PDB file of C-alpha atoms in Angstrom:
ATOM      1  CA  UNK J 243     114.697 146.581 250.991  1.00 95.00           C
ATOM      2  CA  UNK J 244     113.950 144.869 254.294  1.00 96.00           C
ATOM      3  CA  UNK J 245     110.209 144.345 254.362  1.00 96.00           C
ATOM      4  CA  UNK J 246     109.857 142.725 257.756  1.00 97.00           C
ATOM      5  CA  UNK J 247     111.701 141.450 260.800  1.00 98.00           C
ATOM      6  CA  UNK J 248     110.697 138.286 262.602  1.00 97.00           C
ATOM      7  CA  UNK J 249     110.077 138.098 266.313  1.00 97.00           C
ATOM      8  CA  UNK J 250     113.495 137.673 267.862  1.00 97.00           C
ATOM      9  CA  UNK J 251     114.398 134.196 268.988  1.00 96.00           C
ATOM     10  CA  UNK J 252     116.829 133.626 271.844  1.00 96.00           C
ATOM     11  CA  UNK J 253     119.653 136.121 271.134  1.00 97.00           C
ATOM     12  CA  UNK J 254     122.148 134.602 273.545  1.00 97.00           C
ATOM     13  CA  UNK J 255     125.138 132.383 272.887  1.00 97.00           C
ATOM     14  CA  UNK J 256     125.416 128.973 274.500  1.00 97.00           C
ATOM     15  CA  UNK J 257     128.222 126.850 275.887  1.00 97.00           C
ATOM     16  CA  UNK J 258     127.987 123.321 274.510  1.00 95.00           C
ATOM     17  CA  UNK J 259     129.655 120.872 276.885  1.00 93.00           C
ATOM     18  CA  UNK J 260     128.840 117.777 278.893  1.00 88.00           C
ATOM     19  CA  UNK J 261     131.488 118.671 281.468  1.00 87.00           C
ATOM     20  CA  UNK J 262     130.615 122.221 282.580  1.00 91.00           C
ATOM     21  CA  UNK J 263     127.785 124.747 282.334  1.00 92.00           C
ATOM     22  CA  UNK J 264     129.584 128.106 282.709  1.00 95.00           C
ATOM     23  CA  UNK J 265     132.658 129.847 281.331  1.00 96.00           C
ATOM     24  CA  UNK J 266     134.055 130.006 284.852  1.00 95.00           C
ATOM     25  CA  UNK J 267     133.639 126.249 285.162  1.00 96.00           C
ATOM     26  CA  UNK J 268     135.768 125.419 282.126  1.00 96.00           C
ATOM     27  CA  UNK J 269     138.937 123.489 283.043  1.00 96.00           C
ATOM     28  CA  UNK J 270     142.191 125.438 282.985  1.00 97.00           C
ATOM     29  CA  UNK J 271     143.605 125.648 279.445  1.00 97.00           C
ATOM     30  CA  UNK J 272     140.422 124.168 278.029  1.00 97.00           C
ATOM     31  CA  UNK J 273     140.111 124.045 274.237  1.00 97.00           C
ATOM     32  CA  UNK J 274     137.037 126.013 273.192  1.00 98.00           C
ATOM     33  CA  UNK J 275     135.806 125.975 269.615  1.00 97.00           C
ATOM     34  CA  UNK J 276     134.477 129.105 267.925  1.00 95.00           C
ATOM     35  CA  UNK J 277     135.062 130.703 264.540  1.00 92.00           C
ATOM     36  CA  UNK J 278     133.594 134.031 265.698  1.00 95.00           C
ATOM     37  CA  UNK J 279     136.131 136.714 266.598  1.00 95.00           C
ATOM     38  CA  UNK J 280     133.402 138.373 268.696  1.00 97.00           C
ATOM     39  CA  UNK J 281     132.977 135.267 270.819  1.00 97.00           C
ATOM     40  CA  UNK J 282     136.706 134.552 270.947  1.00 97.00           C
ATOM     41  CA  UNK J 283     137.590 138.024 272.239  1.00 97.00           C
ATOM     42  CA  UNK J 284     134.883 138.033 274.913  1.00 98.00           C
ATOM     43  CA  UNK J 285     135.808 134.528 276.010  1.00 98.00           C
ATOM     44  CA  UNK J 286     139.477 135.486 276.349  1.00 97.00           C
ATOM     45  CA  UNK J 287     138.479 138.609 278.270  1.00 97.00           C
ATOM     46  CA  UNK J 288     136.983 136.345 280.961  1.00 95.00           C
ATOM     47  CA  UNK J 289     139.275 133.336 280.595  1.00 97.00           C
ATOM     48  CA  UNK J 290     142.680 134.291 279.134  1.00 97.00           C
ATOM     49  CA  UNK J 291     143.973 130.781 279.878  1.00 97.00           C
ATOM     50  CA  UNK J 292     141.696 128.960 277.434  1.00 97.00           C
ATOM     51  CA  UNK J 293     142.899 127.809 274.040  1.00 97.00           C
ATOM     52  CA  UNK J 294     140.616 129.119 271.311  1.00 97.00           C
ATOM     53  CA  UNK J 295     140.195 126.713 268.393  1.00 96.00           C
ATOM     54  CA  UNK J 296     138.732 128.146 265.194  1.00 93.00           C
ATOM     55  CA  UNK J 297     136.214 125.576 263.980  1.00 90.00           C
ATOM     56  CA  UNK J 298     134.273 126.300 260.801  1.00 86.00           C
ATOM     57  CA  UNK J 299     131.442 124.515 259.063  1.00 87.00           C
ATOM     58  CA  UNK J 300     127.768 124.130 259.866  1.00 87.00           C
ATOM     59  CA  UNK J 301     126.437 123.468 263.344  1.00 87.00           C
ATOM     60  CA  UNK J 302     126.337 119.702 262.846  1.00 87.00           C
ATOM     61  CA  UNK J 303     129.992 119.658 261.770  1.00 90.00           C
ATOM     62  CA  UNK J 304     131.000 121.681 264.818  1.00 91.00           C
ATOM     63  CA  UNK J 305     129.071 119.393 267.160  1.00 91.00           C
ATOM     64  CA  UNK J 306     130.808 116.431 265.542  1.00 90.00           C
ATOM     65  CA  UNK J 307     134.193 118.030 266.273  1.00 93.00           C
ATOM     66  CA  UNK J 308     133.233 118.284 269.938  1.00 93.00           C
ATOM     67  CA  UNK J 309     132.089 114.668 270.066  1.00 91.00           C
ATOM     68  CA  UNK J 310     135.385 113.559 268.476  1.00 93.00           C
ATOM     69  CA  UNK J 311     137.286 115.331 271.228  1.00 93.00           C
ATOM     70  CA  UNK J 312     138.858 117.969 268.978  1.00 95.00           C
ATOM     71  CA  UNK J 313     137.740 120.557 271.554  1.00 96.00           C
ATOM     72  CA  UNK J 314     136.463 120.503 275.128  1.00 96.00           C
ATOM     73  CA  UNK J 315     133.531 122.856 274.494  1.00 97.00           C
ATOM     74  CA  UNK J 316     131.863 124.977 271.827  1.00 97.00           C
ATOM     75  CA  UNK J 317     130.283 128.418 271.850  1.00 97.00           C
ATOM     76  CA  UNK J 318     127.357 128.688 269.429  1.00 95.00           C
ATOM     77  CA  UNK J 319     124.232 130.774 268.923  1.00 95.00           C
ATOM     78  CA  UNK J 320     121.234 129.558 270.905  1.00 95.00           C
ATOM     79  CA  UNK J 321     118.884 130.404 268.025  1.00 93.00           C
ATOM     80  CA  UNK J 322     120.829 128.230 265.605  1.00 89.00           C
ATOM     81  CA  UNK J 323     120.756 125.224 267.909  1.00 88.00           C
ATOM     82  CA  UNK J 324     117.066 125.663 268.641  1.00 87.00           C
ATOM     83  CA  UNK J 325     116.227 125.874 264.943  1.00 84.00           C
ATOM     84  CA  UNK J 326     118.247 122.726 264.344  1.00 80.00           C
ATOM     85  CA  UNK J 327     116.440 120.930 267.151  1.00 76.00           C
ATOM     86  CA  UNK J 328     113.134 121.646 265.390  1.00 68.00           C
ATOM     87  CA  UNK J 329     114.387 120.274 262.094  1.00 62.00           C
ATOM     88  CA  UNK J 330     114.782 116.749 260.784  1.00 52.00           C
ATOM     89  CA  UNK J 331     118.352 116.834 262.085  1.00 52.00           C
ATOM     90  CA  UNK J 332     117.282 117.047 265.733  1.00 53.00           C
ATOM     91  CA  UNK J 333     118.906 113.693 266.460  1.00 57.00           C
ATOM     92  CA  UNK J 334     122.273 115.363 265.800  1.00 55.00           C
ATOM     93  CA  UNK J 335     122.024 117.306 269.068  1.00 62.00           C
ATOM     94  CA  UNK J 336     123.004 114.888 271.799  1.00 69.00           C
ATOM     95  CA  UNK J 337     125.174 117.165 273.932  1.00 77.00           C
ATOM     96  CA  UNK J 338     123.819 119.514 276.602  1.00 87.00           C
ATOM     97  CA  UNK J 339     124.129 123.265 276.111  1.00 90.00           C
ATOM     98  CA  UNK J 340     123.891 126.121 278.564  1.00 94.00           C
ATOM     99  CA  UNK J 341     122.979 129.764 277.935  1.00 96.00           C
ATOM    100  CA  UNK J 342     125.716 132.328 278.486  1.00 97.00           C
ATOM    101  CA  UNK J 343     124.499 135.512 280.153  1.00 96.00           C
ATOM    102  CA  UNK J 344     124.784 138.676 278.063  1.00 97.00           C
ATOM    103  CA  UNK J 345     126.899 140.191 280.851  1.00 95.00           C
ATOM    104  CA  UNK J 346     129.545 137.594 279.997  1.00 96.00           C
ATOM    105  CA  UNK J 347     129.237 137.347 276.213  1.00 97.00           C
ATOM    106  CA  UNK J 348     127.188 140.050 274.520  1.00 98.00           C
ATOM    107  CA  UNK J 349     125.292 138.694 271.495  1.00 97.00           C
ATOM    108  CA  UNK J 350     126.095 139.523 267.915  1.00 96.00           C
ATOM    109  CA  UNK J 351     124.267 142.240 266.016  1.00 97.00           C
ATOM    110  CA  UNK J 352     120.808 141.022 264.990  1.00 97.00           C
ATOM    111  CA  UNK J 353     121.377 137.552 266.430  1.00 97.00           C
ATOM    112  CA  UNK J 354     118.103 135.637 266.557  1.00 96.00           C
ATOM    113  CA  UNK J 355     116.300 137.929 264.076  1.00 97.00           C
ATOM    114  CA  UNK J 356     115.357 136.911 260.536  1.00 96.00           C
ATOM    115  CA  UNK J 357     114.843 139.698 258.010  1.00 97.00           C
ATOM    116  CA  UNK J 358     112.725 139.271 254.874  1.00 97.00           C
ATOM    117  CA  UNK J 359     113.728 141.337 251.847  1.00 97.00           C
ATOM    118  CA  UNK J 360     112.004 142.174 248.587  1.00 96.00           C
ATOM    119  CA  UNK J 361     112.203 144.671 245.738  1.00 96.00           C
ATOM    120  CA  UNK J 362     111.388 148.196 246.836  1.00 94.00           C
ATOM    121  CA  UNK J 363     108.950 148.582 243.925  1.00 96.00           C
ATOM    122  CA  UNK J 364     107.044 145.404 244.842  1.00 96.00           C
ATOM    123  CA  UNK J 365     104.322 147.170 246.786  1.00 95.00           C
ATOM    124  CA  UNK J 366     102.082 144.126 247.108  1.00 96.00           C
ATOM    125  CA  UNK J 367     104.811 142.035 248.767  1.00 96.00           C
ATOM    126  CA  UNK J 368     105.871 144.972 250.929  1.00 96.00           C
ATOM    127  CA  UNK J 369     102.327 145.389 252.226  1.00 95.00           C
ATOM    128  CA  UNK J 370     102.160 141.679 253.111  1.00 96.00           C
ATOM    129  CA  UNK J 371     105.540 141.799 254.852  1.00 96.00           C
ATOM    130  CA  UNK J 372     104.531 144.930 256.728  1.00 94.00           C
ATOM    131  CA  UNK J 373     101.572 142.991 258.123  1.00 95.00           C
ATOM    132  CA  UNK J 374     103.879 140.459 259.822  1.00 96.00           C
ATOM    133  CA  UNK J 375     106.652 142.908 260.736  1.00 97.00           C
ATOM    134  CA  UNK J 376     107.697 142.795 264.398  1.00 97.00           C
ATOM    135  CA  UNK J 377     108.216 146.359 265.599  1.00 97.00           C
ATOM    136  CA  UNK J 378     110.443 145.440 268.534  1.00 97.00           C
ATOM    137  CA  UNK J 379     112.750 143.448 266.283  1.00 98.00           C
ATOM    138  CA  UNK J 380     112.850 146.270 263.730  1.00 98.00           C
ATOM    139  CA  UNK J 381     113.805 148.851 266.371  1.00 98.00           C
ATOM    140  CA  UNK J 382     116.504 146.653 267.876  1.00 98.00           C
ATOM    141  CA  UNK J 383     117.920 145.520 264.536  1.00 98.00           C
ATOM    142  CA  UNK J 384     118.122 149.073 263.198  1.00 98.00           C
ATOM    143  CA  UNK J 385     119.931 150.300 266.325  1.00 98.00           C
ATOM    144  CA  UNK J 386     122.355 147.368 266.450  1.00 98.00           C
ATOM    145  CA  UNK J 387     123.135 147.581 262.744  1.00 98.00           C
ATOM    146  CA  UNK J 388     123.729 151.349 262.948  1.00 98.00           C
ATOM    147  CA  UNK J 389     126.229 150.697 265.734  1.00 98.00           C
ATOM    148  CA  UNK J 390     128.022 148.089 263.632  1.00 97.00           C
ATOM    149  CA  UNK J 391     128.195 150.394 260.619  1.00 95.00           C
ATOM    150  CA  UNK J 392     130.104 152.954 262.705  1.00 95.00           C
ATOM    151  CA  UNK J 393     132.456 150.481 264.373  1.00 94.00           C
ATOM    152  CA  UNK J 394     133.170 148.794 261.038  1.00 89.00           C
ATOM    153  CA  UNK J 395     134.808 151.986 259.817  1.00 84.00           C
ATOM    154  CA  UNK J 396     137.701 151.250 262.206  1.00 78.00           C
ATOM    155  CA  UNK J 397     139.033 148.764 259.661  1.00 64.00           C
ATOM    156  CA  UNK J 398     141.898 151.152 258.851  1.00 62.00           C
ATOM    157  CA  UNK J 399     143.062 150.634 262.456  1.00 68.00           C
ATOM    158  CA  UNK J 400     142.520 146.867 262.460  1.00 69.00           C
ATOM    159  CA  UNK J 401     142.401 144.594 259.390  1.00 72.00           C
ATOM    160  CA  UNK J 402     138.891 143.274 258.957  1.00 76.00           C
ATOM    161  CA  UNK J 403     135.941 143.724 261.281  1.00 82.00           C
ATOM    162  CA  UNK J 404     137.040 144.436 264.869  1.00 90.00           C
ATOM    163  CA  UNK J 405     135.631 142.241 267.668  1.00 95.00           C
ATOM    164  CA  UNK J 406     132.432 143.978 268.735  1.00 96.00           C
ATOM    165  CA  UNK J 407     128.935 143.186 269.894  1.00 98.00           C
ATOM    166  CA  UNK J 408     125.667 145.035 270.421  1.00 98.00           C
ATOM    167  CA  UNK J 409     122.406 144.020 272.001  1.00 98.00           C
ATOM    168  CA  UNK J 410     119.233 146.018 272.546  1.00 98.00           C
ATOM    169  CA  UNK J 411     116.680 144.575 274.950  1.00 97.00           C
ATOM    170  CA  UNK J 412     113.323 145.847 276.165  1.00 96.00           C
ATOM    171  CA  UNK J 413     112.043 146.318 279.697  1.00 94.00           C
ATOM    172  CA  UNK J 414     109.333 148.349 281.432  1.00 93.00           C
ATOM    173  CA  UNK J 415     111.429 151.520 281.026  1.00 93.00           C
ATOM    174  CA  UNK J 416     111.868 151.217 277.273  1.00 97.00           C
ATOM    175  CA  UNK J 417     114.729 149.925 275.130  1.00 98.00           C
ATOM    176  CA  UNK J 418     118.163 149.326 276.648  1.00 98.00           C
ATOM    177  CA  UNK J 419     121.188 149.228 274.337  1.00 98.00           C
ATOM    178  CA  UNK J 420     124.598 147.787 275.186  1.00 98.00           C
ATOM    179  CA  UNK J 421     127.675 147.791 273.003  1.00 98.00           C
ATOM    180  CA  UNK J 422     131.223 146.518 273.447  1.00 98.00           C
ATOM    181  CA  UNK J 423     134.470 146.715 271.491  1.00 97.00           C
ATOM    182  CA  UNK J 424     137.468 144.522 272.278  1.00 96.00           C
ATOM    183  CA  UNK J 425     140.923 143.680 271.042  1.00 94.00           C
ATOM    184  CA  UNK J 426     141.105 140.158 269.540  1.00 93.00           C
ATOM    185  CA  UNK J 427     143.070 138.850 272.535  1.00 94.00           C
ATOM    186  CA  UNK J 428     140.474 140.234 274.964  1.00 95.00           C
ATOM    187  CA  UNK J 429     143.012 142.278 276.934  1.00 95.00           C
ATOM    188  CA  UNK J 430     141.299 145.608 276.175  1.00 95.00           C
ATOM    189  CA  UNK J 431     137.600 146.372 276.265  1.00 96.00           C
ATOM    190  CA  UNK J 432     135.422 149.493 276.062  1.00 97.00           C
ATOM    191  CA  UNK J 433     131.683 149.478 276.682  1.00 98.00           C
ATOM    192  CA  UNK J 434     128.691 151.761 276.408  1.00 98.00           C
ATOM    193  CA  UNK J 435     125.007 151.628 277.299  1.00 98.00           C
ATOM    194  CA  UNK J 436     122.108 153.878 276.314  1.00 98.00           C
ATOM    195  CA  UNK J 437     118.343 153.994 276.750  1.00 97.00           C
ATOM    196  CA  UNK J 438     115.528 155.118 274.489  1.00 97.00           C
ATOM    197  CA  UNK J 439     111.745 155.369 275.122  1.00 97.00           C
ATOM    198  CA  UNK J 440     109.454 152.498 274.155  1.00 96.00           C
ATOM    199  CA  UNK J 441     107.597 154.660 271.625  1.00 95.00           C
ATOM    200  CA  UNK J 442     110.721 155.628 269.713  1.00 97.00           C
ATOM    201  CA  UNK J 443     110.851 155.701 265.926  1.00 97.00           C
ATOM    202  CA  UNK J 444     113.197 153.693 263.725  1.00 97.00           C
ATOM    203  CA  UNK J 445     115.093 156.891 262.912  1.00 98.00           C
ATOM    204  CA  UNK J 446     115.606 157.507 266.643  1.00 98.00           C
ATOM    205  CA  UNK J 447     116.800 153.919 267.044  1.00 98.00           C
ATOM    206  CA  UNK J 448     119.219 154.467 264.173  1.00 98.00           C
ATOM    207  CA  UNK J 449     120.495 157.624 265.866  1.00 98.00           C
ATOM    208  CA  UNK J 450     121.006 155.796 269.162  1.00 98.00           C
ATOM    209  CA  UNK J 451     123.015 153.029 267.519  1.00 98.00           C
ATOM    210  CA  UNK J 452     125.121 155.544 265.634  1.00 98.00           C
ATOM    211  CA  UNK J 453     125.774 157.503 268.827  1.00 98.00           C
ATOM    212  CA  UNK J 454     126.795 154.325 270.683  1.00 98.00           C
ATOM    213  CA  UNK J 455     129.237 153.414 267.943  1.00 97.00           C
ATOM    214  CA  UNK J 456     130.883 156.821 268.013  1.00 97.00           C
ATOM    215  CA  UNK J 457     131.060 156.709 271.814  1.00 97.00           C
ATOM    216  CA  UNK J 458     133.040 153.476 271.687  1.00 96.00           C
ATOM    217  CA  UNK J 459     135.314 154.787 268.966  1.00 94.00           C
ATOM    218  CA  UNK J 460     136.037 157.844 271.102  1.00 94.00           C
ATOM    219  CA  UNK J 461     136.688 155.723 274.195  1.00 95.00           C
ATOM    220  CA  UNK J 462     138.979 153.422 272.253  1.00 93.00           C
ATOM    221  CA  UNK J 463     141.056 156.209 270.736  1.00 90.00           C
ATOM    222  CA  UNK J 464     143.579 155.715 267.984  1.00 86.00           C
ATOM    223  CA  UNK J 465     145.916 153.359 269.831  1.00 88.00           C
ATOM    224  CA  UNK J 466     143.358 150.789 270.981  1.00 91.00           C
ATOM    225  CA  UNK J 467     144.599 148.074 268.633  1.00 89.00           C
ATOM    226  CA  UNK J 468     148.297 148.906 268.888  1.00 85.00           C
ATOM    227  CA  UNK J 469     150.099 145.761 270.000  1.00 78.00           C
ATOM    228  CA  UNK J 470     146.843 143.794 270.106  1.00 72.00           C
ATOM    229  CA  UNK J 471     147.189 140.071 269.531  1.00 62.00           C
TER     230      UNK J 471
END
């Protein structure tokens, strides 16, 4: 079972480039590296002219590909880069990176959160993990994961996980959830947003995420992925 959730680090994605700081500022037909179908679809939704290059490997390997000129820019998770910068490999990060607003590229489910798991019958460890559990992260992770569980059931309409994203943030009005579903080529997109009070329970957060997922499935309909590239 999940015994605790860490405080969420920066959930946003970043554009790694020494030439431009925004998606809009990318050169026409720029080559942008990302192995994430979520990032690829949202990028193409904003910039259909760019050439998406699927680059795999760890963060250091991807940064090396950018420095070699294999691509013009990379899209990576801010949390991953920041963790790397605090490690012994910090010298590997020599290129500037710029945060991408969630309105442009919605983060991945649970991005920036670390979950600690243990055996459900290990009551001593569970009590220790409960002591360091971050409630805000637990609420947001439960809602975002519930959303993903619903959207993932669309695999009979599209092979594999469809391009989707969910992000729950907190403000003075409570928790604010946003979800998006796209076709891989970014030409179609459906969105939803919901709110829930600050003092909500994890079961209420789960219900909100589930509701958001079903809302997007209903908006998408059965022909959403027909002809999608």
